[in-house]
Short mmCIF file of C-alpha atoms and ligand atoms in Angstrom, two decimals:
data_model
loop_
_atom_site.label_atom_id
_atom_site.label_comp_id
_atom_site.label_asym_id
_atom_site.label_seq_id
_atom_site.Cartn_x
_atom_site.Cartn_y
_atom_site.Cartn_z
CA UNK A 1 236.43 153.27 -10.66
CA UNK A 2 236.43 153.22 -14.45
CA UNK A 3 234.54 151.63 -17.29
CA UNK A 4 236.77 149.37 -19.35
CA UNK A 5 236.16 147.73 -22.72
CA UNK A 6 237.56 144.20 -23.02
CA UNK A 7 237.65 142.98 -26.63
CA UNK A 8 237.81 139.18 -26.82
CA UNK A 9 236.57 139.13 -23.22
CA UNK A 10 234.76 135.79 -23.59
CA UNK A 11 238.03 134.04 -24.47
CA UNK A 12 240.59 132.30 -22.30
CA UNK A 13 242.70 135.25 -21.14
CA UNK A 14 239.93 137.85 -21.55
CA UNK A 15 237.53 136.02 -19.21
CA UNK A 16 240.20 135.92 -16.47
CA UNK A 17 240.81 139.62 -17.11
CA UNK A 18 237.10 140.35 -16.56
CA UNK A 19 237.21 138.62 -13.16
CA UNK A 20 240.17 140.72 -12.06
CA UNK A 21 238.58 143.98 -13.30
CA UNK A 22 235.20 143.29 -11.69
CA UNK A 23 236.84 142.29 -8.41
CA UNK A 24 238.75 145.58 -8.46
CA UNK A 25 235.42 147.42 -8.76
CA UNK A 26 235.54 148.45 -12.43
CA UNK A 27 232.59 148.42 -14.82
CA UNK A 28 233.30 145.95 -17.62
CA UNK A 29 232.03 146.02 -21.20
CA UNK A 30 232.87 142.93 -23.27
CA UNK A 31 232.89 142.79 -27.04
CA UNK A 32 233.40 139.35 -28.62
CA UNK A 33 232.16 137.65 -31.80
CA UNK A 34 232.34 134.24 -30.02
CA UNK A 35 234.34 132.78 -32.94
CA UNK A 36 236.57 130.94 -30.45
CA UNK A 37 234.61 131.08 -27.20
CA UNK A 38 231.27 130.64 -25.49
CA UNK A 39 229.15 133.26 -23.74
CA UNK A 40 228.95 130.74 -20.90
CA UNK A 41 232.42 131.88 -19.85
CA UNK A 42 230.91 135.29 -19.09
CA UNK A 43 228.11 133.73 -17.04
CA UNK A 44 230.85 131.97 -15.05
CA UNK A 45 232.68 135.30 -14.63
CA UNK A 46 229.49 136.79 -13.17
CA UNK A 47 229.05 133.80 -10.83
CA UNK A 48 232.64 134.06 -9.58
CA UNK A 49 232.51 137.79 -8.96
CA UNK A 50 228.81 138.13 -8.04
CA UNK A 51 228.78 141.16 -10.34
CA UNK A 52 227.37 141.74 -13.79
CA UNK A 53 229.05 142.94 -16.95
CA UNK A 54 227.80 144.28 -20.28
CA UNK A 55 228.23 141.86 -23.18
CA UNK A 56 227.96 142.73 -26.88
CA UNK A 57 228.23 139.95 -29.44
CA UNK A 58 230.08 142.05 -31.97
CA UNK A 59 232.99 141.70 -34.37
CA UNK A 60 235.86 144.08 -33.71
CA UNK A 61 235.98 144.84 -37.45
CA UNK A 62 232.38 146.15 -37.40
CA UNK A 63 232.79 149.94 -37.38
CA UNK A 64 229.11 150.74 -36.83
CA UNK A 65 228.83 148.37 -33.88
CA UNK A 66 232.01 149.82 -32.36
CA UNK A 67 230.64 153.34 -32.75
CA UNK A 68 227.51 152.35 -30.85
CA UNK A 69 229.53 150.84 -28.01
CA UNK A 70 231.74 153.92 -27.69
CA UNK A 71 228.64 156.13 -27.76
CA UNK A 72 226.84 154.07 -25.09
CA UNK A 73 229.56 153.91 -22.43
CA UNK A 74 232.03 156.41 -21.09
CA UNK A 75 235.06 154.22 -21.62
CA UNK A 76 238.32 155.04 -19.87
CA UNK A 77 240.50 152.28 -21.33
CA UNK A 78 240.45 149.41 -23.80
CA UNK A 79 242.07 146.01 -23.25
CA UNK A 80 242.39 144.43 -26.69
CA UNK A 81 242.44 140.60 -26.63
CA UNK A 82 240.21 139.88 -29.67
CA UNK A 83 242.02 138.05 -32.44
CA UNK A 84 243.04 134.69 -33.84
CA UNK A 85 246.01 132.86 -32.31
CA UNK A 86 246.69 129.45 -33.91
CA UNK A 87 250.12 129.45 -35.53
CA UNK A 88 249.45 126.52 -37.92
CA UNK A 89 246.11 127.94 -39.08
CA UNK A 90 247.81 131.31 -39.71
CA UNK A 91 250.04 129.57 -42.27
CA UNK A 92 247.08 128.01 -44.13
CA UNK A 93 244.71 131.00 -43.74
CA UNK A 94 246.92 134.11 -43.54
CA UNK A 95 244.30 136.50 -44.96
CA UNK A 96 241.93 135.72 -42.12
CA UNK A 97 244.72 136.44 -39.60
CA UNK A 98 245.55 139.80 -41.20
CA UNK A 99 241.86 140.64 -41.31
CA UNK A 100 240.94 139.72 -37.71
CA UNK A 101 244.19 140.81 -36.08
CA UNK A 102 245.49 143.76 -38.12
CA UNK A 103 242.29 145.17 -39.68
CA UNK A 104 240.43 144.46 -36.42
CA UNK A 105 243.00 146.46 -34.42
CA UNK A 106 242.89 149.30 -36.95
CA UNK A 107 239.08 149.53 -36.79
CA UNK A 108 239.27 149.56 -32.99
CA UNK A 109 241.86 152.33 -32.91
CA UNK A 110 239.80 154.40 -35.38
CA UNK A 111 236.75 154.07 -33.13
CA UNK A 112 238.87 155.05 -30.11
CA UNK A 113 240.16 158.16 -31.94
CA UNK A 114 236.65 159.16 -32.93
CA UNK A 115 235.45 158.78 -29.34
CA UNK A 116 238.51 160.44 -27.80
CA UNK A 117 239.54 157.33 -25.83
CA UNK A 118 243.34 157.03 -25.79
CA UNK A 119 244.27 154.31 -23.27
CA UNK A 120 244.96 150.91 -24.81
CA UNK A 121 246.59 147.67 -23.71
CA UNK A 122 247.39 145.28 -26.56
CA UNK A 123 247.91 141.49 -26.27
CA UNK A 124 251.15 140.94 -28.08
CA UNK A 125 253.25 137.81 -27.95
CA UNK A 126 256.79 136.59 -27.44
CA UNK A 127 256.32 135.14 -30.91
CA UNK A 128 257.36 138.58 -32.28
CA UNK A 129 260.95 137.70 -31.31
CA UNK A 130 261.08 134.76 -33.74
CA UNK A 131 263.94 132.41 -32.83
CA UNK A 132 266.48 134.36 -30.74
CA UNK A 133 269.79 132.62 -30.04
CA UNK A 134 270.39 134.21 -26.64
CA UNK A 135 268.32 133.79 -23.48
CA UNK A 136 266.67 135.34 -21.54
CA UNK A 137 264.76 137.50 -24.00
CA UNK A 138 264.68 141.23 -23.24
CA UNK A 139 262.39 143.78 -24.89
CA UNK A 140 265.36 145.23 -26.79
CA UNK A 141 265.93 142.00 -28.74
CA UNK A 142 265.45 142.23 -32.50
CA UNK A 143 261.99 141.21 -33.65
CA UNK A 144 261.55 138.74 -36.52
CA UNK A 145 258.44 136.59 -36.43
CA UNK A 146 258.63 133.33 -38.36
CA UNK A 147 254.92 132.78 -39.06
CA UNK A 148 251.94 134.87 -40.23
CA UNK A 149 250.39 134.96 -36.73
CA UNK A 150 253.57 136.51 -35.34
CA UNK A 151 253.71 138.92 -38.27
CA UNK A 152 250.20 140.18 -37.49
CA UNK A 153 251.22 140.87 -33.87
CA UNK A 154 254.31 142.79 -35.01
CA UNK A 155 252.31 144.75 -37.62
CA UNK A 156 249.86 145.83 -34.93
CA UNK A 157 252.72 146.84 -32.61
CA UNK A 158 254.20 148.94 -35.43
CA UNK A 159 250.87 150.51 -36.32
CA UNK A 160 250.26 151.42 -32.66
CA UNK A 161 253.77 152.89 -32.41
CA UNK A 162 253.04 155.21 -35.36
CA UNK A 163 249.64 156.12 -33.96
CA UNK A 164 251.11 156.92 -30.51
CA UNK A 165 253.70 159.08 -32.27
CA UNK A 166 251.00 161.11 -34.00
CA UNK A 167 249.24 162.39 -30.87
CA UNK A 168 250.69 162.83 -27.36
CA UNK A 169 247.32 161.92 -25.79
CA UNK A 170 247.88 158.22 -26.50
CA UNK A 171 248.87 155.87 -23.69
CA UNK A 172 249.53 152.41 -25.11
CA UNK A 173 250.93 149.28 -23.49
CA UNK A 174 252.23 146.43 -25.65
CA UNK A 175 252.42 143.29 -23.52
CA UNK A 176 254.41 140.39 -24.96
CA UNK A 177 253.11 137.23 -23.32
CA UNK A 178 255.23 134.12 -23.01
CA UNK A 179 253.23 130.87 -22.53
CA UNK A 180 249.95 131.53 -20.65
CA UNK A 181 248.57 128.44 -18.88
CA UNK A 182 246.50 127.75 -15.75
CA UNK A 183 242.95 128.68 -14.86
CA UNK A 184 240.98 130.57 -12.24
CA UNK A 185 241.19 128.86 -8.83
CA UNK A 186 237.38 128.34 -8.81
CA UNK A 187 237.64 125.85 -11.69
CA UNK A 188 234.80 127.78 -13.38
CA UNK A 189 236.77 129.31 -16.25
CA UNK A 190 239.78 128.06 -18.16
CA UNK A 191 241.19 127.37 -21.60
CA UNK A 192 238.66 125.64 -23.82
CA UNK A 193 240.29 124.96 -27.21
CA UNK A 194 238.16 124.01 -30.19
CA UNK A 195 239.17 120.65 -31.69
CA UNK A 196 242.66 119.25 -31.18
CA UNK A 197 244.69 121.50 -28.87
CA UNK A 198 247.79 123.10 -30.42
CA UNK A 199 249.39 123.96 -27.11
CA UNK A 200 251.12 121.67 -24.66
CA UNK A 201 249.22 122.12 -21.41
CA UNK A 202 245.67 121.82 -22.83
CA UNK A 203 246.82 118.68 -24.64
CA UNK A 204 248.35 117.14 -21.49
CA UNK A 205 245.19 117.98 -19.60
CA UNK A 206 242.94 116.29 -22.19
CA UNK A 207 245.12 113.17 -22.02
CA UNK A 208 244.88 113.17 -18.20
CA UNK A 209 241.07 113.42 -18.33
CA UNK A 210 240.84 110.59 -20.88
CA UNK A 211 239.79 112.58 -23.95
CA UNK A 212 242.98 111.71 -25.86
CA UNK A 213 245.03 108.51 -25.65
CA UNK A 214 248.50 110.05 -25.50
CA UNK A 215 250.56 113.19 -25.98
CA UNK A 216 253.03 113.53 -28.84
CA UNK A 217 256.23 115.04 -27.46
CA UNK A 218 257.76 116.96 -30.33
CA UNK A 219 261.25 115.44 -30.07
CA UNK A 220 263.76 114.80 -27.30
CA UNK A 221 266.85 115.66 -29.30
CA UNK A 222 267.02 119.40 -28.53
CA UNK A 223 270.18 120.71 -26.83
CA UNK A 224 268.43 120.92 -23.43
CA UNK A 225 269.05 118.86 -20.24
CA UNK A 226 266.35 116.25 -21.05
CA UNK A 227 266.24 116.91 -24.81
CA UNK A 228 262.71 118.39 -24.83
CA UNK A 229 261.74 122.02 -25.52
CA UNK A 230 261.88 124.58 -22.74
CA UNK A 231 259.29 127.37 -22.33
CA UNK A 232 258.35 130.10 -19.87
CA UNK A 233 254.87 129.08 -18.66
CA UNK A 234 252.98 131.85 -16.88
CA UNK A 235 249.80 131.49 -14.84
CA UNK A 236 246.91 133.30 -16.53
CA UNK A 237 245.98 135.01 -13.25
CA UNK A 238 249.51 136.41 -12.93
CA UNK A 239 249.24 137.48 -16.57
CA UNK A 240 246.00 139.42 -16.13
CA UNK A 241 247.37 141.04 -12.96
CA UNK A 242 250.19 142.32 -15.18
CA UNK A 243 247.48 144.08 -17.23
CA UNK A 244 246.10 145.75 -14.08
CA UNK A 245 249.61 147.03 -13.38
CA UNK A 246 249.96 148.19 -16.99
CA UNK A 247 246.73 150.21 -16.67
CA UNK A 248 248.10 151.91 -13.54
CA UNK A 249 251.42 152.52 -15.29
CA UNK A 250 249.66 154.21 -18.23
CA UNK A 251 247.94 156.62 -15.85
CA UNK A 252 251.42 157.88 -14.90
CA UNK A 253 253.15 157.47 -18.28
CA UNK A 254 251.87 158.70 -21.64
CA UNK A 255 253.30 157.31 -24.88
CA UNK A 256 253.84 153.70 -25.94
CA UNK A 257 255.59 151.08 -23.81
CA UNK A 258 256.54 147.45 -24.29
CA UNK A 259 256.89 144.81 -21.57
CA UNK A 260 257.51 141.08 -21.48
CA UNK A 261 255.12 139.13 -19.28
CA UNK A 262 256.82 135.90 -18.24
CA UNK A 263 258.27 134.33 -15.10
CA UNK A 264 261.90 134.29 -16.24
CA UNK A 265 262.06 130.50 -15.64
CA UNK A 266 261.86 127.79 -18.25
CA UNK A 267 260.50 124.25 -17.88
CA UNK A 268 260.85 121.33 -20.26
CA UNK A 269 258.00 119.32 -21.77
CA UNK A 270 258.89 116.35 -19.54
CA UNK A 271 258.92 118.57 -16.44
CA UNK A 272 255.44 119.82 -17.35
CA UNK A 273 254.18 116.25 -17.81
CA UNK A 274 255.52 115.29 -14.38
CA UNK A 275 254.05 118.38 -12.72
CA UNK A 276 250.66 117.64 -14.28
CA UNK A 277 250.77 113.99 -13.19
CA UNK A 278 251.52 115.11 -9.63
CA UNK A 279 248.71 117.69 -9.65
CA UNK A 280 246.09 115.36 -11.17
CA UNK A 281 247.08 111.98 -9.78
CA UNK A 282 246.64 110.65 -13.35
CA UNK A 283 249.24 109.18 -15.64
CA UNK A 284 249.95 111.11 -18.84
CA UNK A 285 250.96 108.70 -21.61
CA UNK A 286 253.30 110.15 -24.17
CA UNK A 287 255.29 109.21 -27.25
CA UNK A 288 258.31 111.00 -28.59
CA UNK A 289 257.84 112.02 -32.23
CA UNK A 290 259.51 114.31 -34.79
CA UNK A 291 260.21 117.96 -34.07
CA UNK A 292 257.37 120.36 -34.91
CA UNK A 293 258.53 122.73 -37.66
CA UNK A 294 259.26 126.25 -36.39
CA UNK A 295 259.75 125.23 -32.73
CA UNK A 296 262.65 126.78 -30.80
CA UNK A 297 264.61 124.62 -28.34
CA UNK A 298 264.44 127.17 -25.53
CA UNK A 299 262.44 130.35 -24.88
CA UNK A 300 262.12 132.31 -21.66
CA UNK A 301 261.66 135.92 -20.69
CA UNK A 302 263.72 138.46 -18.91
CA UNK A 303 260.83 140.00 -16.93
CA UNK A 304 263.02 142.63 -15.19
CA UNK A 305 261.57 145.59 -17.12
CA UNK A 306 258.01 144.70 -16.08
CA UNK A 307 259.14 144.29 -12.47
CA UNK A 308 261.00 147.61 -12.50
CA UNK A 309 258.45 149.74 -14.36
CA UNK A 310 255.10 148.07 -13.69
CA UNK A 311 255.92 146.77 -10.22
CA UNK A 312 254.72 143.36 -11.35
CA UNK A 313 256.17 139.90 -10.84
CA UNK A 314 254.66 136.46 -11.50
CA UNK A 315 253.84 134.63 -8.27
CA UNK A 316 252.55 131.19 -9.23
CA UNK A 317 254.74 128.19 -10.07
CA UNK A 318 254.02 125.24 -12.36
CA UNK A 319 252.52 123.14 -9.53
CA UNK A 320 249.78 125.72 -9.02
CA UNK A 321 249.34 126.19 -12.80
CA UNK A 322 248.74 122.44 -13.20
CA UNK A 323 246.46 122.15 -10.14
CA UNK A 324 244.25 124.95 -11.45
CA UNK A 325 244.11 123.52 -14.99
CA UNK A 326 243.17 120.15 -13.53
CA UNK A 327 240.37 121.62 -11.39
CA UNK A 328 238.93 123.31 -14.49
CA UNK A 329 239.41 120.24 -16.71
CA UNK A 330 237.79 117.82 -14.24
CA UNK A 331 234.89 120.23 -13.76
CA UNK A 332 234.32 120.69 -17.51
CA UNK A 333 235.91 117.58 -19.10
CA UNK A 334 234.48 118.45 -22.53
CA UNK A 335 234.31 122.23 -22.32
CA UNK A 336 231.54 124.73 -21.49
CA UNK A 337 229.04 123.78 -24.15
CA UNK A 338 229.31 120.00 -23.82
CA UNK A 339 226.29 117.99 -22.71
CA UNK A 340 228.10 116.89 -19.53
CA UNK A 341 229.06 120.40 -18.40
CA UNK A 342 227.64 121.40 -15.02
P1 NAD B 401 241.00 133.12 -27.23
O1 NAD B 401 240.81 132.63 -28.62
O2 NAD B 401 240.53 132.28 -26.10
O3 NAD B 401 240.37 134.58 -27.07
C1 NAD B 401 240.25 135.48 -28.13
C2 NAD B 401 238.81 135.96 -28.16
O4 NAD B 401 238.66 136.88 -29.23
C3 NAD B 401 237.81 134.82 -28.40
O5 NAD B 401 236.79 134.90 -27.44
C4 NAD B 401 237.28 135.08 -29.81
O6 NAD B 401 235.94 134.66 -29.95
C5 NAD B 401 237.45 136.58 -29.93
N1 NAD B 401 237.62 137.07 -31.31
C6 NAD B 401 238.42 136.58 -32.28
N2 NAD B 401 238.31 137.32 -33.39
C7 NAD B 401 237.41 138.32 -33.12
C8 NAD B 401 236.86 139.38 -33.87
N3 NAD B 401 237.21 139.58 -35.15
N4 NAD B 401 235.96 140.19 -33.27
C9 NAD B 401 235.58 139.98 -31.99
N5 NAD B 401 236.07 138.98 -31.22
C10 NAD B 401 236.97 138.16 -31.79
O7 NAD B 401 242.57 133.43 -27.07
P2 NAD B 401 243.41 133.86 -25.79
O8 NAD B 401 244.38 132.79 -25.52
O9 NAD B 401 242.51 134.32 -24.72
O10 NAD B 401 244.22 135.08 -26.41
C11 NAD B 401 243.84 136.42 -26.21
C12 NAD B 401 244.84 137.32 -26.92
O11 NAD B 401 246.15 137.08 -26.41
C13 NAD B 401 244.93 137.09 -28.43
O12 NAD B 401 245.09 138.33 -29.07
C14 NAD B 401 246.18 136.25 -28.57
O13 NAD B 401 246.79 136.42 -29.83
C15 NAD B 401 247.05 136.82 -27.46
N6 NAD B 401 248.07 135.87 -27.01
C16 NAD B 401 247.69 134.63 -26.58
C17 NAD B 401 248.65 133.71 -26.17
C18 NAD B 401 248.26 132.32 -25.75
O14 NAD B 401 249.11 131.42 -25.81
N7 NAD B 401 247.04 132.07 -25.32
C19 NAD B 401 249.99 134.08 -26.18
C20 NAD B 401 250.34 135.36 -26.60
C21 NAD B 401 249.36 136.25 -27.01
C1 WQD B 402 255.27 124.29 -25.83
C2 WQD B 402 256.31 123.17 -25.90
C3 WQD B 402 256.46 122.15 -28.07
C4 WQD B 402 252.39 120.52 -28.04
C5 WQD B 402 252.76 128.82 -29.02
C6 WQD B 402 252.77 129.89 -30.08
C7 WQD B 402 253.05 131.23 -29.47
C8 WQD B 402 252.13 131.54 -28.28
C9 WQD B 402 252.02 130.39 -27.34
C10 WQD B 402 250.33 132.99 -28.94
C11 WQD B 402 257.14 123.19 -27.17
C12 WQD B 402 255.95 121.16 -27.05
C13 WQD B 402 253.57 121.16 -27.69
C14 WQD B 402 252.38 119.11 -28.14
C15 WQD B 402 254.71 119.08 -27.53
N1 WQD B 402 250.78 131.82 -28.69
N2 WQD B 402 254.72 120.44 -27.45
N3 WQD B 402 253.55 118.43 -27.89
O1 WQD B 402 255.08 126.68 -29.29
O2 WQD B 402 255.96 127.86 -27.22
O3 WQD B 402 254.05 128.79 -28.40
O4 WQD B 402 251.79 129.16 -28.04
O5 WQD B 402 250.90 134.01 -29.05
O6 WQD B 402 252.91 132.16 -30.49
O7 WQD B 402 253.78 129.59 -31.02
O8 WQD B 402 253.75 126.70 -27.12
O9 WQD B 402 252.30 125.07 -25.99
O10 WQD B 402 252.56 124.91 -28.48
O11 WQD B 402 254.49 124.30 -27.03
O12 WQD B 402 255.76 118.40 -27.32
O13 WQD B 402 251.37 118.50 -28.47
O14 WQD B 402 255.63 121.92 -25.91
O15 WQD B 402 257.36 121.53 -28.97
O16 WQD B 402 258.44 122.77 -26.82
P1 WQD B 402 254.81 127.45 -28.08
P2 WQD B 402 253.16 125.23 -27.18
#
């Protein structure tokens, strides 16, 4: 078994990753500055797995702190989730996105080079494709992000491609996620957005639990069967299992590799509302409003390359995604740090 560094491990996807790694018997070191998470997620990870992990409250841009971590543990691989991810905020605060996402990744890679650690999995995003006209999206599609957040992801991909090209020891996996949703089946960890959720499923879930009066559906005049936007929602547990497969793949394959992580199936906003109502037994009020600028009508993955090369395929459907979100949301209606949390 190996020792693995998870940057951003207290966050939504990172905490689910820690569960999977600990359950597979690995030692886990988490680095997170808690800018968008709570250390309580890591306590929950330890409860679920009945194992302990090593947590360092550290910023990924802090070279000295990184050096100490690399000197303390014999790290085999790094899973790099730390970063900022809100598209709208990236438009109003681009410098902060370049700093956390691009500079943060550079500092991490420098520390890895210094320590002689060369295995890295990077959380990229389908947002690097911009607004493709054809579906499904394969990895060979042209990239062309349409917002600063997406630009930072593409810059990091490009930087890592150059770095992998400079030394044959590197083994790097770029994973382009579609729309991660869902939660661990225990209901103990899940997505816990600060303030008003930007993403569809956390918003629906907060309406169902009574925190928000209604959902705004961003238009029903798209050229889709019911007029609402279609996305490829992927269960977070399937997603993190894709990372386990990517780690195995890197053991056999040096160099840099890119894979889409999606289900290959799209669902509309109205289909997601109905699935959530069925899973929760609650009604989800909604109003149809204007389109949100920058939204594509349809986006879904071609996951064939991940299936072929990683031996990975998403298993969970939207019913299970919604059931698991609802279990988490009803357990922690106001998030981890709220007064009413268990
Ligand atoms: P998240 O915000 O829940 O997790 C990110 C974690 O990184 C948080 O715990 C945050 O505190 C930490 N962090 C942020 N900046 C940091 C810094 N400078 N130093 C140390 N820690 C820092 O987000 P998530 O949904 O779990 O996303 C994880 C990764 O996956 C991100 O890189 C994100 O861009 C990428 N991604 C997410 C989605 C999505 O829809 N959730 C889709 C595609 C890609
Ligand atoms: C899904 C659908 C909306 C909210 C974003 C980022 C992307 C990636 C994942 C990180 C769309 C509709 C949404 C609402 C709505 N993140 N919607 N009312 O836009 O596909 O992707 O998150 O990498 O980079 O852009 O996901 O969940 O915001 O929207 O009607 O309140 O739901 O129009 O059709 P999106 P989303």
